[in-house]
Short mmCIF file of C-alpha atoms in Angstrom, two decimals:
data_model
loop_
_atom_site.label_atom_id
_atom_site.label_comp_id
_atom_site.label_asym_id
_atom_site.label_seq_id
_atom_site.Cartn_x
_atom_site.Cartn_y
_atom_site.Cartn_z
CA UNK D 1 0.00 0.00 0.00
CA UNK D 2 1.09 3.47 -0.96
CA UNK D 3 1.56 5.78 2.48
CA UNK D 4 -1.70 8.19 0.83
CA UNK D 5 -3.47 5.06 2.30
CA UNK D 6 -2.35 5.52 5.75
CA UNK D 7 -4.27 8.83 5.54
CA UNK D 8 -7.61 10.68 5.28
CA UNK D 9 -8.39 12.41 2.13
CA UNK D 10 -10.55 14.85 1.01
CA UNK D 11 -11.39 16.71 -2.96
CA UNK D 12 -8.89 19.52 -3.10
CA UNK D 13 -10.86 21.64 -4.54
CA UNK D 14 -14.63 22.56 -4.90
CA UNK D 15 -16.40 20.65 -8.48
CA UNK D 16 -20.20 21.18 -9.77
CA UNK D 17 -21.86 19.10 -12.42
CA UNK D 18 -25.71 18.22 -12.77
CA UNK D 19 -27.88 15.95 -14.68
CA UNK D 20 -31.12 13.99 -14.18
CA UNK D 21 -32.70 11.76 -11.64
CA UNK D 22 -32.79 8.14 -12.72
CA UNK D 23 -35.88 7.35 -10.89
CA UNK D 24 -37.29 11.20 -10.75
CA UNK D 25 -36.42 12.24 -14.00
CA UNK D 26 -35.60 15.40 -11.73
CA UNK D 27 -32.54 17.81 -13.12
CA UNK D 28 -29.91 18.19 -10.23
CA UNK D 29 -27.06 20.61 -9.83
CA UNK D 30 -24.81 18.90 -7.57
CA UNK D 31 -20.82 20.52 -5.85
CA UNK D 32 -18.68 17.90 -4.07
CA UNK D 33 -16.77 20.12 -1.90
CA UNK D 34 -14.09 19.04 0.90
CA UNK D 35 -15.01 18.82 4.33
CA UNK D 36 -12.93 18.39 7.74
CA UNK D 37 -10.93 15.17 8.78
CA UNK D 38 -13.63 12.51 10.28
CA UNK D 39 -16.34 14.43 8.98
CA UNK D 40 -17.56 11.39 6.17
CA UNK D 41 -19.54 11.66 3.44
CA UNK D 42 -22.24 14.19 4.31
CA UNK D 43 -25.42 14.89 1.70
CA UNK D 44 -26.70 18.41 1.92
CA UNK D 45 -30.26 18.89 0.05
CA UNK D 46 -30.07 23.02 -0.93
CA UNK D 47 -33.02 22.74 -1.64
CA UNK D 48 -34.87 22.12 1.70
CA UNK D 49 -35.51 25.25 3.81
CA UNK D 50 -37.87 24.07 6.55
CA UNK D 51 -35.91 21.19 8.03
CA UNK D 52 -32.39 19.65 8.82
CA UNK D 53 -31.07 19.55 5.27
CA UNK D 54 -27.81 17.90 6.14
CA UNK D 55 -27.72 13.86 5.34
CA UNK D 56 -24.53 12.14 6.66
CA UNK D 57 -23.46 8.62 4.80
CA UNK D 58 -24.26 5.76 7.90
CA UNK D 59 -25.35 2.83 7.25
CA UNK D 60 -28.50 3.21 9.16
CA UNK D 61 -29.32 6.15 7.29
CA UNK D 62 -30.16 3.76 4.74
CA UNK D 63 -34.01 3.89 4.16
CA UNK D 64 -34.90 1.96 0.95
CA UNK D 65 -32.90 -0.34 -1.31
CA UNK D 66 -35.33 -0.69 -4.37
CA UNK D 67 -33.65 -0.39 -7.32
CA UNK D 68 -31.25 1.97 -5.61
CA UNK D 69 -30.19 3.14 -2.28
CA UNK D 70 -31.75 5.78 -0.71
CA UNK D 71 -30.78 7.69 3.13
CA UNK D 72 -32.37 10.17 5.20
CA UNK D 73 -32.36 11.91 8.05
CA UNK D 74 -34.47 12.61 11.53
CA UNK D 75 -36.27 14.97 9.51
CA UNK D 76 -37.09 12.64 6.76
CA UNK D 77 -35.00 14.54 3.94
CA UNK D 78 -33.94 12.03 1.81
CA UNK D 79 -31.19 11.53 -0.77
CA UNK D 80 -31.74 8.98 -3.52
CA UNK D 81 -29.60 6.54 -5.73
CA UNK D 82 -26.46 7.28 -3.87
CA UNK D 83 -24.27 4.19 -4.66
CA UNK D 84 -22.35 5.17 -7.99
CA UNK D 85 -20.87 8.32 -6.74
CA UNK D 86 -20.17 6.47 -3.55
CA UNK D 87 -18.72 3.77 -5.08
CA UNK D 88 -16.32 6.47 -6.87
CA UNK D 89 -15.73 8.13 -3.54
CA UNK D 90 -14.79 5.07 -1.87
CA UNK D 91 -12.51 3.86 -4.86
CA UNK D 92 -10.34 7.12 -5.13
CA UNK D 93 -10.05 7.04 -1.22
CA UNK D 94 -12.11 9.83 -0.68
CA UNK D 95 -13.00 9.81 3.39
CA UNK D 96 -14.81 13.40 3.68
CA UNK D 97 -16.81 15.29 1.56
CA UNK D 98 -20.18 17.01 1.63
CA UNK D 99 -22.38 16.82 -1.59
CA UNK D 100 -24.72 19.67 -2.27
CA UNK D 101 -27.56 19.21 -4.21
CA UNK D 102 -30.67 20.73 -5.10
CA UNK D 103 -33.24 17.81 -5.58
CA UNK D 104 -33.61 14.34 -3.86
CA UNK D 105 -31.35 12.12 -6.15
CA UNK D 106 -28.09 12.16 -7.51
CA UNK D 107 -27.82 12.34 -11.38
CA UNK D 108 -27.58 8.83 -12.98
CA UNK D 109 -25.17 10.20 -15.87
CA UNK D 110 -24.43 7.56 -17.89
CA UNK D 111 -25.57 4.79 -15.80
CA UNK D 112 -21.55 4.26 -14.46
CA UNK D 113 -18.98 5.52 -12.07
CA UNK D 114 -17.23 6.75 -14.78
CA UNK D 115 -18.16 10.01 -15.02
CA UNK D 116 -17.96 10.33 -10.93
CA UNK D 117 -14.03 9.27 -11.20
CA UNK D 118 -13.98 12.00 -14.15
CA UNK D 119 -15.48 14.81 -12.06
CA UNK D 120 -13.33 13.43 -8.69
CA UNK D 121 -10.16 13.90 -10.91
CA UNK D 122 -10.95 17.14 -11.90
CA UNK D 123 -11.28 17.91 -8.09
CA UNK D 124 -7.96 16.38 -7.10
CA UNK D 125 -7.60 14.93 -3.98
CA UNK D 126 -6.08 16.04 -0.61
CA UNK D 127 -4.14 14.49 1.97
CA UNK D 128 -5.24 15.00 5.58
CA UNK D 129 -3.07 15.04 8.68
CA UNK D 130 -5.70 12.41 10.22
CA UNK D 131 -4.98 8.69 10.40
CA UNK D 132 -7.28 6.48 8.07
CA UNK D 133 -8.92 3.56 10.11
CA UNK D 134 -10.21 0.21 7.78
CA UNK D 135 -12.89 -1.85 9.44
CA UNK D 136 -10.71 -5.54 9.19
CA UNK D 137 -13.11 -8.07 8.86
CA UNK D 138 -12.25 -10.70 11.70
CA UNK D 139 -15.18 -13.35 11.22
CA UNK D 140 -17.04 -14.52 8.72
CA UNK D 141 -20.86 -12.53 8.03
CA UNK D 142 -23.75 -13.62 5.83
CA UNK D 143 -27.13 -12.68 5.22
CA UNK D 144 -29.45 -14.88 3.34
CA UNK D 145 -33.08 -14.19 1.38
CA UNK D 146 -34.09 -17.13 -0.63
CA UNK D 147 -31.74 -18.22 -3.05
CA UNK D 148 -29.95 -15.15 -2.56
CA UNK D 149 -26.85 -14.05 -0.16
CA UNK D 150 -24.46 -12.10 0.84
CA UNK D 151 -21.17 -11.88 2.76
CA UNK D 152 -18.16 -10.50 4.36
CA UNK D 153 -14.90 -12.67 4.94
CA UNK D 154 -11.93 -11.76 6.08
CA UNK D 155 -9.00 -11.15 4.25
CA UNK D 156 -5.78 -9.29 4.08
CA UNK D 157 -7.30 -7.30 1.47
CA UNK D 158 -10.80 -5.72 0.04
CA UNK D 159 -11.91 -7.96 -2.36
CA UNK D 160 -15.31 -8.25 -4.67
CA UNK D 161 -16.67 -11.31 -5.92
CA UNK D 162 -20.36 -11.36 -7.88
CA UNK D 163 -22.59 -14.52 -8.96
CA UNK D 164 -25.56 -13.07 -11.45
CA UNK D 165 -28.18 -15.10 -13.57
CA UNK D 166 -30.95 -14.13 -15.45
CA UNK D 167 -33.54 -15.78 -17.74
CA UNK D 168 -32.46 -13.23 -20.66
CA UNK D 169 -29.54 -15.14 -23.31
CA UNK D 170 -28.60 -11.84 -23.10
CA UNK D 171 -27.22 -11.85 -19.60
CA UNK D 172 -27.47 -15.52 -18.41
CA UNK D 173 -25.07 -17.08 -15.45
CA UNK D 174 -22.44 -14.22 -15.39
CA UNK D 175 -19.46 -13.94 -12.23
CA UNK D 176 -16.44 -11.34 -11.38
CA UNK D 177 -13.80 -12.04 -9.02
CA UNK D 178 -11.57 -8.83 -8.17
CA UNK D 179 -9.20 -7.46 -5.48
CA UNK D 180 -10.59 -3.95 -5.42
CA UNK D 181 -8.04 -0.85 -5.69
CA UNK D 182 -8.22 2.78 -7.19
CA UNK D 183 -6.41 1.05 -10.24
CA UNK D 184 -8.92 -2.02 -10.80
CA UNK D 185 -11.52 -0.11 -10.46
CA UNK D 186 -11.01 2.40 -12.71
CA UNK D 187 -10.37 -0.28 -15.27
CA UNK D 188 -12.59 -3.13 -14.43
CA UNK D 189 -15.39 -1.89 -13.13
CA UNK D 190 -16.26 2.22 -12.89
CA UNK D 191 -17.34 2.51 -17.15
CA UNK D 192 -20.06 -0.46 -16.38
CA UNK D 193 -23.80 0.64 -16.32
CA UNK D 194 -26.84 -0.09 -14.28
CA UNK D 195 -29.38 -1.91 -16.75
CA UNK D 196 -33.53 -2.53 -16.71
CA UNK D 197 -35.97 -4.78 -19.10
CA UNK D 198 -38.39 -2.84 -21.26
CA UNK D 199 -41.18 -5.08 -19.51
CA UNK D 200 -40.75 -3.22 -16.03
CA UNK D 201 -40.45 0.17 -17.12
CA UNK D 202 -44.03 0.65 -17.12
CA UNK D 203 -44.89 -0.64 -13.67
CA UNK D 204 -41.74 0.89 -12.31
CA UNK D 205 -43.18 3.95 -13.67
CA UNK D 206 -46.40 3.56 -12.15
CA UNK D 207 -44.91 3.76 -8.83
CA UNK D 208 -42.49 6.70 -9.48
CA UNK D 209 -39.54 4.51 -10.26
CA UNK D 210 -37.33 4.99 -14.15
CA UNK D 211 -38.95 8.13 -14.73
CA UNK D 212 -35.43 9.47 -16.01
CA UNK D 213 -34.29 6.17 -17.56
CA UNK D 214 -33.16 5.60 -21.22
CA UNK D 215 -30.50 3.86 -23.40
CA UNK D 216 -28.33 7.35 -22.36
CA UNK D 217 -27.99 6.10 -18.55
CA UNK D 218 -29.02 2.51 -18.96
CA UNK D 219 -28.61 -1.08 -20.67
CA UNK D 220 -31.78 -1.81 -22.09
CA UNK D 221 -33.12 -5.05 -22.57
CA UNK D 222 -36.09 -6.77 -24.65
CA UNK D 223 -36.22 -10.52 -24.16
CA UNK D 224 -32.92 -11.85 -25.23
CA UNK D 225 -32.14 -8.45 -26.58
CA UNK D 226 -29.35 -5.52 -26.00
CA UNK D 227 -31.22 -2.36 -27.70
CA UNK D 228 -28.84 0.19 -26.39
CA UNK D 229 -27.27 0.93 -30.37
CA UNK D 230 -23.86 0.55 -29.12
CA UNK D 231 -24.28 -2.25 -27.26
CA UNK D 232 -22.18 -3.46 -24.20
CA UNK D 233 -18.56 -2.30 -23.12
CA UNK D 234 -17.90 -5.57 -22.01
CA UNK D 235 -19.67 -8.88 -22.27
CA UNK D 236 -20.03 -9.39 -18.53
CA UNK D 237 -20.98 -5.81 -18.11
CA UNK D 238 -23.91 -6.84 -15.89
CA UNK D 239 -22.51 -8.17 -13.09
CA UNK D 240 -19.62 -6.26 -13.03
CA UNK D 241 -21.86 -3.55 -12.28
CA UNK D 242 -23.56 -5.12 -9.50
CA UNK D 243 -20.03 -5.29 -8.33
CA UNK D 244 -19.93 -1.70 -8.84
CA UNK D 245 -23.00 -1.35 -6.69
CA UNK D 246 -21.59 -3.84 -3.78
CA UNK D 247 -18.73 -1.12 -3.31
CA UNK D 248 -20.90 1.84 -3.04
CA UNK D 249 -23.34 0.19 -0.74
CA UNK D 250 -20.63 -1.01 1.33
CA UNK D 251 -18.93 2.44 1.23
CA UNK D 252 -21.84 3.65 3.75
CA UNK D 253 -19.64 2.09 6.63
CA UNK D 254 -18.12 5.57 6.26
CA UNK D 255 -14.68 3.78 6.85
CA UNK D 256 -13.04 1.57 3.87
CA UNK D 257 -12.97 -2.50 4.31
CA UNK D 258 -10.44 -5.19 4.94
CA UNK D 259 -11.96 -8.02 3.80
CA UNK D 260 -13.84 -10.07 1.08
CA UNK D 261 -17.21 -9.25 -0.32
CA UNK D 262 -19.32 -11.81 -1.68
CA UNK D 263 -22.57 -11.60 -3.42
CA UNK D 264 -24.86 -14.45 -4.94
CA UNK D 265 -28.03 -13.03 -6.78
CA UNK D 266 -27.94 -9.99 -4.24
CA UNK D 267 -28.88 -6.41 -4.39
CA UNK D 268 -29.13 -3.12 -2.59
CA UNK D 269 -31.15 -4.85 0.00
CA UNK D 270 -28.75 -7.41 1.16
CA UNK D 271 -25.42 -5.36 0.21
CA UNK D 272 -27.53 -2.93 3.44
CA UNK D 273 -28.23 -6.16 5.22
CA UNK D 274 -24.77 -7.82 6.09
CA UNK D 275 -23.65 -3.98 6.74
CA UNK D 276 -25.88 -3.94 9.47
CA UNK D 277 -25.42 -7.60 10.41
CA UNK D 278 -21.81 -6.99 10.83
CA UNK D 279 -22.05 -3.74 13.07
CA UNK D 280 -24.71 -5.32 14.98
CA UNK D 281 -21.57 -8.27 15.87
CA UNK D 282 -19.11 -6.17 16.95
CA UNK D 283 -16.57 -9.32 17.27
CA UNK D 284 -16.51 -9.59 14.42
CA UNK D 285 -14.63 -6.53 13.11
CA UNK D 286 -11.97 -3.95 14.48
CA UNK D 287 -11.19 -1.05 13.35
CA UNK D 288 -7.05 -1.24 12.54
CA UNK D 289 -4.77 1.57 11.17
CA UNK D 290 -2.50 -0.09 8.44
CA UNK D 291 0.42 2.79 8.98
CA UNK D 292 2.86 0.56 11.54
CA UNK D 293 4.06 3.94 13.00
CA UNK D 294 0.38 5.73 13.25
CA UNK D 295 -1.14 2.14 14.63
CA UNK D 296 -0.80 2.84 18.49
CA UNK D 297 -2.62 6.32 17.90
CA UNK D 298 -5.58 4.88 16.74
#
């Protein structure tokens, strides 16, 4: 590990960008500016007046996983479809910064990370004279709903493996098996996009879900079917994003992990459950400073 790791890091610099909701179809103007050592990832809705506006990252702030991960507050001010910028945030290291925005969810933009590590880079990122803690996974954590599951292992490092199938010929049985870092994320993983089946849309609809979706911010697929034109950036593009996913929804630990991330047929539901399964087992985690001289400050 590079010594940045051994440290807390903020953006550098304020950045704005905006686009549309991908379950509002809302436009959002959005700044990721720096905040204070141990602050975390803090949402602030500009938009609010009348109540606490403010939003921090925990993962009890975590209020609905359907089709995206949504937090609040006491004051019920919520923040929607959260886990691709967080999933940038927590792959460029970035422990504090507060988001402002001025509707309830964060633009989809293409569907990907990508654009999240673009506008992170332009940024820049800066070191802070506070120690960065990793919560080491010390026993094994797994949340089951069905046929589906998730887990955390331990392991020396943080570490993403994904089991998807699906009906469609167009996705099928599809797995990923990574050891997560700024680097393998940025080339595995941020550039893959969320994806939906023209059958839902409607119903989703119906219940204020995809109101902003389209082939610009989404695969799209009909039966056996990719209609997005340009068709996938990589043939296991699916369940590398719900890897993609798995880091974000992780990431609202507010601390980065030691360990090994599994997912079978899970989503933003479980990814929240064995969160909260493993900080309601408290032996089963630690919180460990990786710098050998900075350890016996922690």
């Amino acid at each position: 590990m590079s010594a940045s790791g051994y440290f807390q890091h903020t953006v550098a610099g304020p950045v704005i960008f905006a686009g549309i909701g991908l379950h509002t179809g809302a436009h959002v103007r959005v700044a990721v500016r720096p905040a204070a050592p141990d602050a975390g990832i803090i949402f602030v809705r500009t938009d609010v007046h009348d109540r606490d506006n403010r939003v921090p990252v925990t993962a009890q702030a975590v209020c609905q996983t359907q089709l995206g991960t949504v937090i609040n507050n006491g004051d019920d001010v919520r923040v929607s479809t959260i886990e691709h910028l967080m999933a940038a945030l927590a792959a460029l290291s970035i422990d504090n910064c507060i988001v402002e925005l001025d509707g309830p969810e964060v633009p989809i933009m293409d569907g990907s990370s990508e654009p999240f590590v673009q506008i992170l880079d332009r940024a820049g990122r800066r070191k802070q004279e506070a120690v960065r803690q990793y919560i080491e996974i010390l026993a094994p954590i797994m949340v089951e709903e069905g046929d589906k599951r998730a887990s955390l292992l331990p392991s020396d490092r943080f570490e993403v493996a994904f089991e998807i199938a699906f009906g469609s010929k167009a996705i099928g049985r599809q797995a990923v098996d990574l050891t997560v870092d700024e680097e393998s994320f940025r080339a595995e993983l941020s550039a893959c996009r969320t994806f939906g089946f023209v059958r839902d849309v409607e119903a989703l609809r119906a219940i204020g879900l995809a109101r902003g979706g389209s082939m610009d911010n989404a695969v799209v697929i009909d039966g056996d079917r990719v209609l997005n034109p340009e068709g996938l950036r990589r043939p296991d593009e699916f369940v590398r994003h719900k890897a993609l996913d798995a880091i974000g929804d992780l990431y609202v630990l507010g601390k980065p992990i030691l360990g090994r991330f599994e997912g079978f047929l899970a989503g933003h539901g479980l990814n929240n459950a064995v969160v909260r399964a493993l900080l309601s087992q408290p032996r089963a985690w630690r919180l460990r400073a990786l710098a050998p001289a900075l350890a016996e400050a922690v």
